[in-house]
Amino acid sequence: MPWSPASDHRDEPKLWKPQPGPQEAALRASFIPELFFGGARGGGKSAYLIGDFAADVAEYGENWRGILFRKTYPELDELVTEGKKVLFSAFPGTEYKVGSYEFRMPNGSILRLRHMETDSDADHYMGHQYQWVGFDELTNWPNLRAYHRLKACLRSAAGVKNLRVRATGNPGGIGHTEVKRYFIDPSPDGSEIIEDSQSEMPRMFIKSRVQDNRILLEADPGYIDRLKSIGDEQLIKAWLDGDWDAFVGQYFSKWDATKILVHPFEVPSDWPIFGCLDYGEAAPTSFGLATVDFDGNVYGISEYTRAGASASTHAYEIARHIEGCPWTGGRMPSQIVADPSMWVKRHLHEHISQSPTDIFRDHGLMLKKANNDRIAGWRVMNDYISAHHIPKTQPQRPKFHLFNGWNDSAADSIPSLPRSKTNPEDVDTKANDHDADRVRYLLMHCFAPFQYEEPVKPEQFAGDQIIKGLKMAHEELQFA
């Protein structure tokens, strides 16, 4: 039975069909290999995924096999409910196998529902062959590694056309930054074919809003008003308008890129140069150069990030990065504060052990253990990025800045870090927190509580004021 519009007969099940607007447009874009559909809450995303799979069931039968992922096992229940609504009515005789989480259509087509909590879970499917792969709530995964890996499962020995990957999601979540960078940033308004170096396959973002889901609004007219009443401006922007620049659950909610990002400049020779380093081998290593002016403002000058490399490779590349920085003239940092785990030694031989710190020392990079108090460190970071109260004649401004265009990874990842669900004073450690960690090390090293002091009047230059001035000068010299 072909997939067709609903029947008018009351005794027959109502067949699902796409709603006019974004949902229908996304369904018609079957020629696009990768498509992300979403934005606001209530946009009909889960129904779209099932419907997109169903669109080719009648034509290809047993040669049309799909698999649809959610992050955790309990989340599959929603897809089961949606699948029954769409598939049972469209293809009478369809069976749902409870134990295997599978829909089996009478013509041999199969849709499997699976959960995938970690990147390594994707390895279980590497030998499988599917013509359709779906991800519901893609931003719930911390990165897109599993998403990209499973594209290798798209193949057909029967000449099936329009093999495709489909994904949905809302702004926010642990994977917000990577989804935004891959699907949203290249085409913020959506509905354009994206072809760039990030993928060999053309892709597209189609934006959906709650206003596009007419069925929901007719059934629940108060839904939008309830969203507006939640009292969180960022949540309202994200959930109602699908605004990807409104970060849901954002830890650093005071981050303002218009004030933090500054035009690069040549660092004066009497400003100290620091380095900060969060170390990883399989995970990314994040290194940054920074400086501090005489007013205590900290500037992130440039950064190096790389994953999947050895300690010697990182040390070599970081040394070259330092030497080649045009804003510092290649000056060596006076101190490099680093991840304390770098002092753990590994046994290379029965009588020889070595730590990453030892390898960095061999490349001329002397490291200092960073203060790794996470909670205190995040508080310090929030203090530095906040707009401080200074005289009304001057604009409020943060005490931490990044050179625009030279810190793209940190500028993307730090503002979108979500709070931990188990400890709201911490960031989610499963998120991409490597850039934030090394900035935290840096700011804990430079930290002094911010307090504005009115300019000293001439008549106050007496004994205690002179002593105070000498103390302040001495503290500034300690940075040198």
PDB file of N, CA and C in Angstrom, residues 347-417:
ATOM      1  N   HIS A 347      55.764   4.026  32.706  1.00  0.00           N
ATOM      2  CA  HIS A 347      56.922   3.135  32.603  1.00  0.00           C
ATOM      3  C   HIS A 347      57.171   2.788  31.143  1.00  0.00           C
ATOM      4  N   LEU A 348      58.327   3.266  30.625  1.00  0.00           N
ATOM      5  CA  LEU A 348      58.709   2.954  29.254  1.00  0.00           C
ATOM      6  C   LEU A 348      59.558   1.696  29.187  1.00  0.00           C
ATOM      7  N   HIS A 349      60.180   1.397  30.317  1.00  0.00           N
ATOM      8  CA  HIS A 349      61.077   0.238  30.401  1.00  0.00           C
ATOM      9  C   HIS A 349      61.169  -0.129  31.873  1.00  0.00           C
ATOM     10  N   GLU A 350      61.763  -1.251  32.177  1.00  0.00           N
ATOM     11  CA  GLU A 350      61.854  -1.695  33.559  1.00  0.00           C
ATOM     12  C   GLU A 350      62.510  -0.655  34.454  1.00  0.00           C
ATOM     13  N   HIS A 351      63.486   0.074  33.915  1.00  0.00           N
ATOM     14  CA  HIS A 351      64.226   1.042  34.731  1.00  0.00           C
ATOM     15  C   HIS A 351      64.014   2.477  34.250  1.00  0.00           C
ATOM     16  N   ILE A 352      63.088   2.687  33.323  1.00  0.00           N
ATOM     17  CA  ILE A 352      62.891   4.033  32.767  1.00  0.00           C
ATOM     18  C   ILE A 352      61.417   4.414  32.842  1.00  0.00           C
ATOM     19  N   SER A 353      61.125   5.580  33.365  1.00  0.00           N
ATOM     20  CA  SER A 353      59.768   6.121  33.362  1.00  0.00           C
ATOM     21  C   SER A 353      59.827   7.583  32.946  1.00  0.00           C
ATOM     22  N   GLN A 354      58.749   8.040  32.338  1.00  0.00           N
ATOM     23  CA  GLN A 354      58.738   9.388  31.794  1.00  0.00           C
ATOM     24  C   GLN A 354      57.324   9.953  31.842  1.00  0.00           C
ATOM     25  N   SER A 355      57.220  11.243  32.102  1.00  0.00           N
ATOM     26  CA  SER A 355      55.931  11.908  32.114  1.00  0.00           C
ATOM     27  C   SER A 355      55.857  12.862  30.928  1.00  0.00           C
ATOM     28  N   PRO A 356      54.631  13.293  30.551  1.00  0.00           N
ATOM     29  CA  PRO A 356      54.528  14.305  29.493  1.00  0.00           C
ATOM     30  C   PRO A 356      55.321  15.568  29.818  1.00  0.00           C
ATOM     31  N   THR A 357      55.399  15.907  31.125  1.00  0.00           N
ATOM     32  CA  THR A 357      56.179  17.077  31.520  1.00  0.00           C
ATOM     33  C   THR A 357      57.646  16.923  31.120  1.00  0.00           C
ATOM     34  N   ASP A 358      58.187  15.713  31.283  1.00  0.00           N
ATOM     35  CA  ASP A 358      59.574  15.462  30.904  1.00  0.00           C
ATOM     36  C   ASP A 358      59.773  15.679  29.409  1.00  0.00           C
ATOM     37  N   ILE A 359      58.818  15.235  28.617  1.00  0.00           N
ATOM     38  CA  ILE A 359      58.918  15.380  27.159  1.00  0.00           C
ATOM     39  C   ILE A 359      58.852  16.849  26.765  1.00  0.00           C
ATOM     40  N   PHE A 360      57.972  17.601  27.395  1.00  0.00           N
ATOM     41  CA  PHE A 360      57.878  19.033  27.096  1.00  0.00           C
ATOM     42  C   PHE A 360      59.167  19.754  27.494  1.00  0.00           C
ATOM     43  N   ARG A 361      59.771  19.327  28.609  1.00  0.00           N
ATOM     44  CA  ARG A 361      61.037  19.944  29.040  1.00  0.00           C
ATOM     45  C   ARG A 361      62.113  19.712  27.978  1.00  0.00           C
ATOM     46  N   ASP A 362      62.126  18.533  27.373  1.00  0.00           N
ATOM     47  CA  ASP A 362      63.116  18.235  26.328  1.00  0.00           C
ATOM     48  C   ASP A 362      62.970  19.156  25.120  1.00  0.00           C
ATOM     49  N   HIS A 363      61.766  19.732  24.952  1.00  0.00           N
ATOM     50  CA  HIS A 363      61.529  20.668  23.853  1.00  0.00           C
ATOM     51  C   HIS A 363      61.637  22.129  24.309  1.00  0.00           C
ATOM     52  N   GLY A 364      62.187  22.339  25.493  1.00  0.00           N
ATOM     53  CA  GLY A 364      62.410  23.692  25.977  1.00  0.00           C
ATOM     54  C   GLY A 364      61.205  24.350  26.606  1.00  0.00           C
ATOM     55  N   LEU A 365      60.189  23.561  26.945  1.00  0.00           N
ATOM     56  CA  LEU A 365      58.968  24.109  27.529  1.00  0.00           C
ATOM     57  C   LEU A 365      58.887  23.688  28.989  1.00  0.00           C
ATOM     58  N   MET A 366      59.090  24.642  29.893  1.00  0.00           N
ATOM     59  CA  MET A 366      59.068  24.365  31.320  1.00  0.00           C
ATOM     60  C   MET A 366      57.658  24.614  31.844  1.00  0.00           C
ATOM     61  N   LEU A 367      57.082  23.618  32.462  1.00  0.00           N
ATOM     62  CA  LEU A 367      55.690  23.686  32.905  1.00  0.00           C
ATOM     63  C   LEU A 367      55.591  23.856  34.412  1.00  0.00           C
ATOM     64  N   LYS A 368      54.494  24.490  34.832  1.00  0.00           N
ATOM     65  CA  LYS A 368      54.195  24.667  36.246  1.00  0.00           C
ATOM     66  C   LYS A 368      52.815  24.076  36.505  1.00  0.00           C
ATOM     67  N   LYS A 369      52.677  23.330  37.599  1.00  0.00           N
ATOM     68  CA  LYS A 369      51.377  22.733  37.925  1.00  0.00           C
ATOM     69  C   LYS A 369      50.332  23.814  38.154  1.00  0.00           C
ATOM     70  N   ALA A 370      49.213  23.652  37.476  1.00  0.00           N
ATOM     71  CA  ALA A 370      48.115  24.609  37.623  1.00  0.00           C
ATOM     72  C   ALA A 370      47.283  24.288  38.852  1.00  0.00           C
ATOM     73  N   ASN A 371      46.602  25.292  39.365  1.00  0.00           N
ATOM     74  CA  ASN A 371      45.608  25.082  40.409  1.00  0.00           C
ATOM     75  C   ASN A 371      44.397  24.431  39.759  1.00  0.00           C
ATOM     76  N   ASN A 372      44.064  23.213  40.154  1.00  0.00           N
ATOM     77  CA  ASN A 372      43.009  22.451  39.487  1.00  0.00           C
ATOM     78  C   ASN A 372      41.706  22.417  40.290  1.00  0.00           C
ATOM     79  N   ASP A 373      41.463  23.431  41.104  1.00  0.00           N
ATOM     80  CA  ASP A 373      40.205  23.522  41.837  1.00  0.00           C
ATOM     81  C   ASP A 373      39.122  23.956  40.854  1.00  0.00           C
ATOM     82  N   ARG A 374      38.323  23.023  40.395  1.00  0.00           N
ATOM     83  CA  ARG A 374      37.368  23.300  39.333  1.00  0.00           C
ATOM     84  C   ARG A 374      36.316  24.341  39.737  1.00  0.00           C
ATOM     85  N   ILE A 375      35.704  24.147  40.876  1.00  0.00           N
ATOM     86  CA  ILE A 375      34.604  25.030  41.271  1.00  0.00           C
ATOM     87  C   ILE A 375      35.100  26.457  41.494  1.00  0.00           C
ATOM     88  N   ALA A 376      36.196  26.593  42.231  1.00  0.00           N
ATOM     89  CA  ALA A 376      36.757  27.929  42.444  1.00  0.00           C
ATOM     90  C   ALA A 376      37.202  28.536  41.110  1.00  0.00           C
ATOM     91  N   GLY A 377      37.750  27.688  40.235  1.00  0.00           N
ATOM     92  CA  GLY A 377      38.209  28.169  38.940  1.00  0.00           C
ATOM     93  C   GLY A 377      37.088  28.707  38.068  1.00  0.00           C
ATOM     94  N   TRP A 378      35.950  28.014  38.068  1.00  0.00           N
ATOM     95  CA  TRP A 378      34.818  28.499  37.269  1.00  0.00           C
ATOM     96  C   TRP A 378      34.286  29.808  37.831  1.00  0.00           C
ATOM     97  N   ARG A 379      34.320  29.954  39.146  1.00  0.00           N
ATOM     98  CA  ARG A 379      33.871  31.212  39.748  1.00  0.00           C
ATOM     99  C   ARG A 379      34.790  32.366  39.326  1.00  0.00           C
ATOM    100  N   VAL A 380      36.080  32.073  39.314  1.00  0.00           N
ATOM    101  CA  VAL A 380      37.041  33.092  38.888  1.00  0.00           C
ATOM    102  C   VAL A 380      36.794  33.461  37.422  1.00  0.00           C
ATOM    103  N   MET A 381      36.560  32.460  36.576  1.00  0.00           N
ATOM    104  CA  MET A 381      36.283  32.740  35.166  1.00  0.00           C
ATOM    105  C   MET A 381      35.046  33.610  35.009  1.00  0.00           C
ATOM    106  N   ASN A 382      33.994  33.287  35.754  1.00  0.00           N
ATOM    107  CA  ASN A 382      32.782  34.096  35.681  1.00  0.00           C
ATOM    108  C   ASN A 382      33.053  35.530  36.117  1.00  0.00           C
ATOM    109  N   ASP A 383      33.937  35.689  37.110  1.00  0.00           N
ATOM    110  CA  ASP A 383      34.290  37.032  37.562  1.00  0.00           C
ATOM    111  C   ASP A 383      35.007  37.799  36.456  1.00  0.00           C
ATOM    112  N   TYR A 384      35.902  37.131  35.751  1.00  0.00           N
ATOM    113  CA  TYR A 384      36.674  37.798  34.705  1.00  0.00           C
ATOM    114  C   TYR A 384      35.826  38.143  33.477  1.00  0.00           C
ATOM    115  N   ILE A 385      34.846  37.311  33.138  1.00  0.00           N
ATOM    116  CA  ILE A 385      34.066  37.576  31.925  1.00  0.00           C
ATOM    117  C   ILE A 385      32.871  38.485  32.188  1.00  0.00           C
ATOM    118  N   SER A 386      32.582  38.760  33.454  1.00  0.00           N
ATOM    119  CA  SER A 386      31.466  39.642  33.782  1.00  0.00           C
ATOM    120  C   SER A 386      31.826  41.085  33.474  1.00  0.00           C
ATOM    121  N   ALA A 387      30.812  41.864  33.106  1.00  0.00           N
ATOM    122  CA  ALA A 387      31.013  43.297  32.901  1.00  0.00           C
ATOM    123  C   ALA A 387      31.048  43.969  34.258  1.00  0.00           C
ATOM    124  N   HIS A 388      32.198  44.516  34.626  1.00  0.00           N
ATOM    125  CA  HIS A 388      32.375  45.072  35.965  1.00  0.00           C
ATOM    126  C   HIS A 388      31.860  46.504  36.057  1.00  0.00           C
ATOM    127  N   HIS A 389      31.449  46.857  37.250  1.00  0.00           N
ATOM    128  CA  HIS A 389      30.945  48.209  37.503  1.00  0.00           C
ATOM    129  C   HIS A 389      32.123  49.166  37.660  1.00  0.00           C
ATOM    130  N   ILE A 390      32.206  50.097  36.730  1.00  0.00           N
ATOM    131  CA  ILE A 390      33.232  51.125  36.773  1.00  0.00           C
ATOM    132  C   ILE A 390      32.523  52.470  36.633  1.00  0.00           C
ATOM    133  N   PRO A 391      33.206  53.604  36.689  1.00  0.00           N
ATOM    134  CA  PRO A 391      32.501  54.893  36.632  1.00  0.00           C
ATOM    135  C   PRO A 391      31.532  54.984  35.465  1.00  0.00           C
ATOM    136  N   LYS A 392      30.422  55.664  35.686  1.00  0.00           N
ATOM    137  CA  LYS A 392      29.372  55.740  34.681  1.00  0.00           C
ATOM    138  C   LYS A 392      29.849  56.398  33.396  1.00  0.00           C
ATOM    139  N   THR A 393      30.946  57.116  33.458  1.00  0.00           N
ATOM    140  CA  THR A 393      31.465  57.777  32.260  1.00  0.00           C
ATOM    141  C   THR A 393      32.115  56.791  31.300  1.00  0.00           C
ATOM    142  N   GLN A 394      32.346  55.562  31.761  1.00  0.00           N
ATOM    143  CA  GLN A 394      32.978  54.548  30.919  1.00  0.00           C
ATOM    144  C   GLN A 394      32.040  53.336  30.815  1.00  0.00           C
ATOM    145  N   PRO A 395      32.075  52.620  29.667  1.00  0.00           N
ATOM    146  CA  PRO A 395      31.224  51.430  29.526  1.00  0.00           C
ATOM    147  C   PRO A 395      31.703  50.289  30.410  1.00  0.00           C
ATOM    148  N   GLN A 396      30.771  49.459  30.828  1.00  0.00           N
ATOM    149  CA  GLN A 396      31.146  48.263  31.584  1.00  0.00           C
ATOM    150  C   GLN A 396      31.882  47.307  30.659  1.00  0.00           C
ATOM    151  N   ARG A 397      32.837  46.606  31.177  1.00  0.00           N
ATOM    152  CA  ARG A 397      33.619  45.701  30.338  1.00  0.00           C
ATOM    153  C   ARG A 397      34.162  44.539  31.170  1.00  0.00           C
ATOM    154  N   PRO A 398      34.389  43.413  30.550  1.00  0.00           N
ATOM    155  CA  PRO A 398      34.971  42.267  31.257  1.00  0.00           C
ATOM    156  C   PRO A 398      36.466  42.461  31.456  1.00  0.00           C
ATOM    157  N   LYS A 399      37.057  41.577  32.253  1.00  0.00           N
ATOM    158  CA  LYS A 399      38.500  41.628  32.497  1.00  0.00           C
ATOM    159  C   LYS A 399      39.240  40.553  31.707  1.00  0.00           C
ATOM    160  N   PHE A 400      38.501  39.782  30.922  1.00  0.00           N
ATOM    161  CA  PHE A 400      39.107  38.741  30.096  1.00  0.00           C
ATOM    162  C   PHE A 400      38.703  38.969  28.647  1.00  0.00           C
ATOM    163  N   HIS A 401      39.681  38.859  27.749  1.00  0.00           N
ATOM    164  CA  HIS A 401      39.428  39.085  26.327  1.00  0.00           C
ATOM    165  C   HIS A 401      40.159  38.031  25.498  1.00  0.00           C
ATOM    166  N   LEU A 402      39.681  37.842  24.276  1.00  0.00           N
ATOM    167  CA  LEU A 402      40.329  36.947  23.313  1.00  0.00           C
ATOM    168  C   LEU A 402      40.605  37.723  22.038  1.00  0.00           C
ATOM    169  N   PHE A 403      41.785  37.504  21.456  1.00  0.00           N
ATOM    170  CA  PHE A 403      42.089  38.106  20.166  1.00  0.00           C
ATOM    171  C   PHE A 403      41.178  37.459  19.126  1.00  0.00           C
ATOM    172  N   ASN A 404      40.375  38.276  18.491  1.00  0.00           N
ATOM    173  CA  ASN A 404      39.408  37.774  17.514  1.00  0.00           C
ATOM    174  C   ASN A 404      40.124  37.146  16.315  1.00  0.00           C
ATOM    175  N   GLY A 405      39.673  35.940  15.924  1.00  0.00           N
ATOM    176  CA  GLY A 405      40.258  35.246  14.788  1.00  0.00           C
ATOM    177  C   GLY A 405      41.442  34.375  15.136  1.00  0.00           C
ATOM    178  N   TRP A 406      41.922  34.474  16.366  1.00  0.00           N
ATOM    179  CA  TRP A 406      43.081  33.684  16.782  1.00  0.00           C
ATOM    180  C   TRP A 406      42.744  32.717  17.921  1.00  0.00           C
ATOM    181  N   ASN A 407      41.477  32.682  18.306  1.00  0.00           N
ATOM    182  CA  ASN A 407      41.027  31.815  19.402  1.00  0.00           C
ATOM    183  C   ASN A 407      39.655  31.231  19.075  1.00  0.00           C
ATOM    184  N   ASP A 408      39.489  30.751  17.846  1.00  0.00           N
ATOM    185  CA  ASP A 408      38.167  30.319  17.391  1.00  0.00           C
ATOM    186  C   ASP A 408      37.613  29.156  18.214  1.00  0.00           C
ATOM    187  N   SER A 409      38.475  28.228  18.601  1.00  0.00           N
ATOM    188  CA  SER A 409      37.995  27.071  19.364  1.00  0.00           C
ATOM    189  C   SER A 409      37.461  27.497  20.723  1.00  0.00           C
ATOM    190  N   ALA A 410      38.205  28.320  21.432  1.00  0.00           N
ATOM    191  CA  ALA A 410      37.762  28.789  22.749  1.00  0.00           C
ATOM    192  C   ALA A 410      36.516  29.663  22.627  1.00  0.00           C
ATOM    193  N   ALA A 411      36.475  30.531  21.609  1.00  0.00           N
ATOM    194  CA  ALA A 411      35.331  31.419  21.436  1.00  0.00           C
ATOM    195  C   ALA A 411      34.055  30.652  21.133  1.00  0.00           C
ATOM    196  N   ASP A 412      34.191  29.467  20.525  1.00  0.00           N
ATOM    197  CA  ASP A 412      33.022  28.632  20.232  1.00  0.00           C
ATOM    198  C   ASP A 412      32.626  27.759  21.413  1.00  0.00           C
ATOM    199  N   SER A 413      33.608  27.113  22.038  1.00  0.00           N
ATOM    200  CA  SER A 413      33.298  26.065  23.015  1.00  0.00           C
ATOM    201  C   SER A 413      32.964  26.611  24.406  1.00  0.00           C
ATOM    202  N   ILE A 414      33.652  27.645  24.859  1.00  0.00           N
ATOM    203  CA  ILE A 414      33.457  28.111  26.234  1.00  0.00           C
ATOM    204  C   ILE A 414      32.045  28.646  26.480  1.00  0.00           C
ATOM    205  N   PRO A 415      31.510  29.535  25.619  1.00  0.00           N
ATOM    206  CA  PRO A 415      30.187  30.079  25.941  1.00  0.00           C
ATOM    207  C   PRO A 415      29.060  29.070  25.907  1.00  0.00           C
ATOM    208  N   SER A 416      29.243  27.948  25.234  1.00  0.00           N
ATOM    209  CA  SER A 416      28.151  26.976  25.134  1.00  0.00           C
ATOM    210  C   SER A 416      28.282  25.818  26.114  1.00  0.00           C
ATOM    211  N   LEU A 417      29.240  25.884  27.023  1.00  0.00           N
ATOM    212  CA  LEU A 417      29.387  24.804  28.001  1.00  0.00           C
ATOM    213  C   LEU A 417      28.152  24.726  28.902  1.00  0.00           C
TER     214      LEU A 417
END
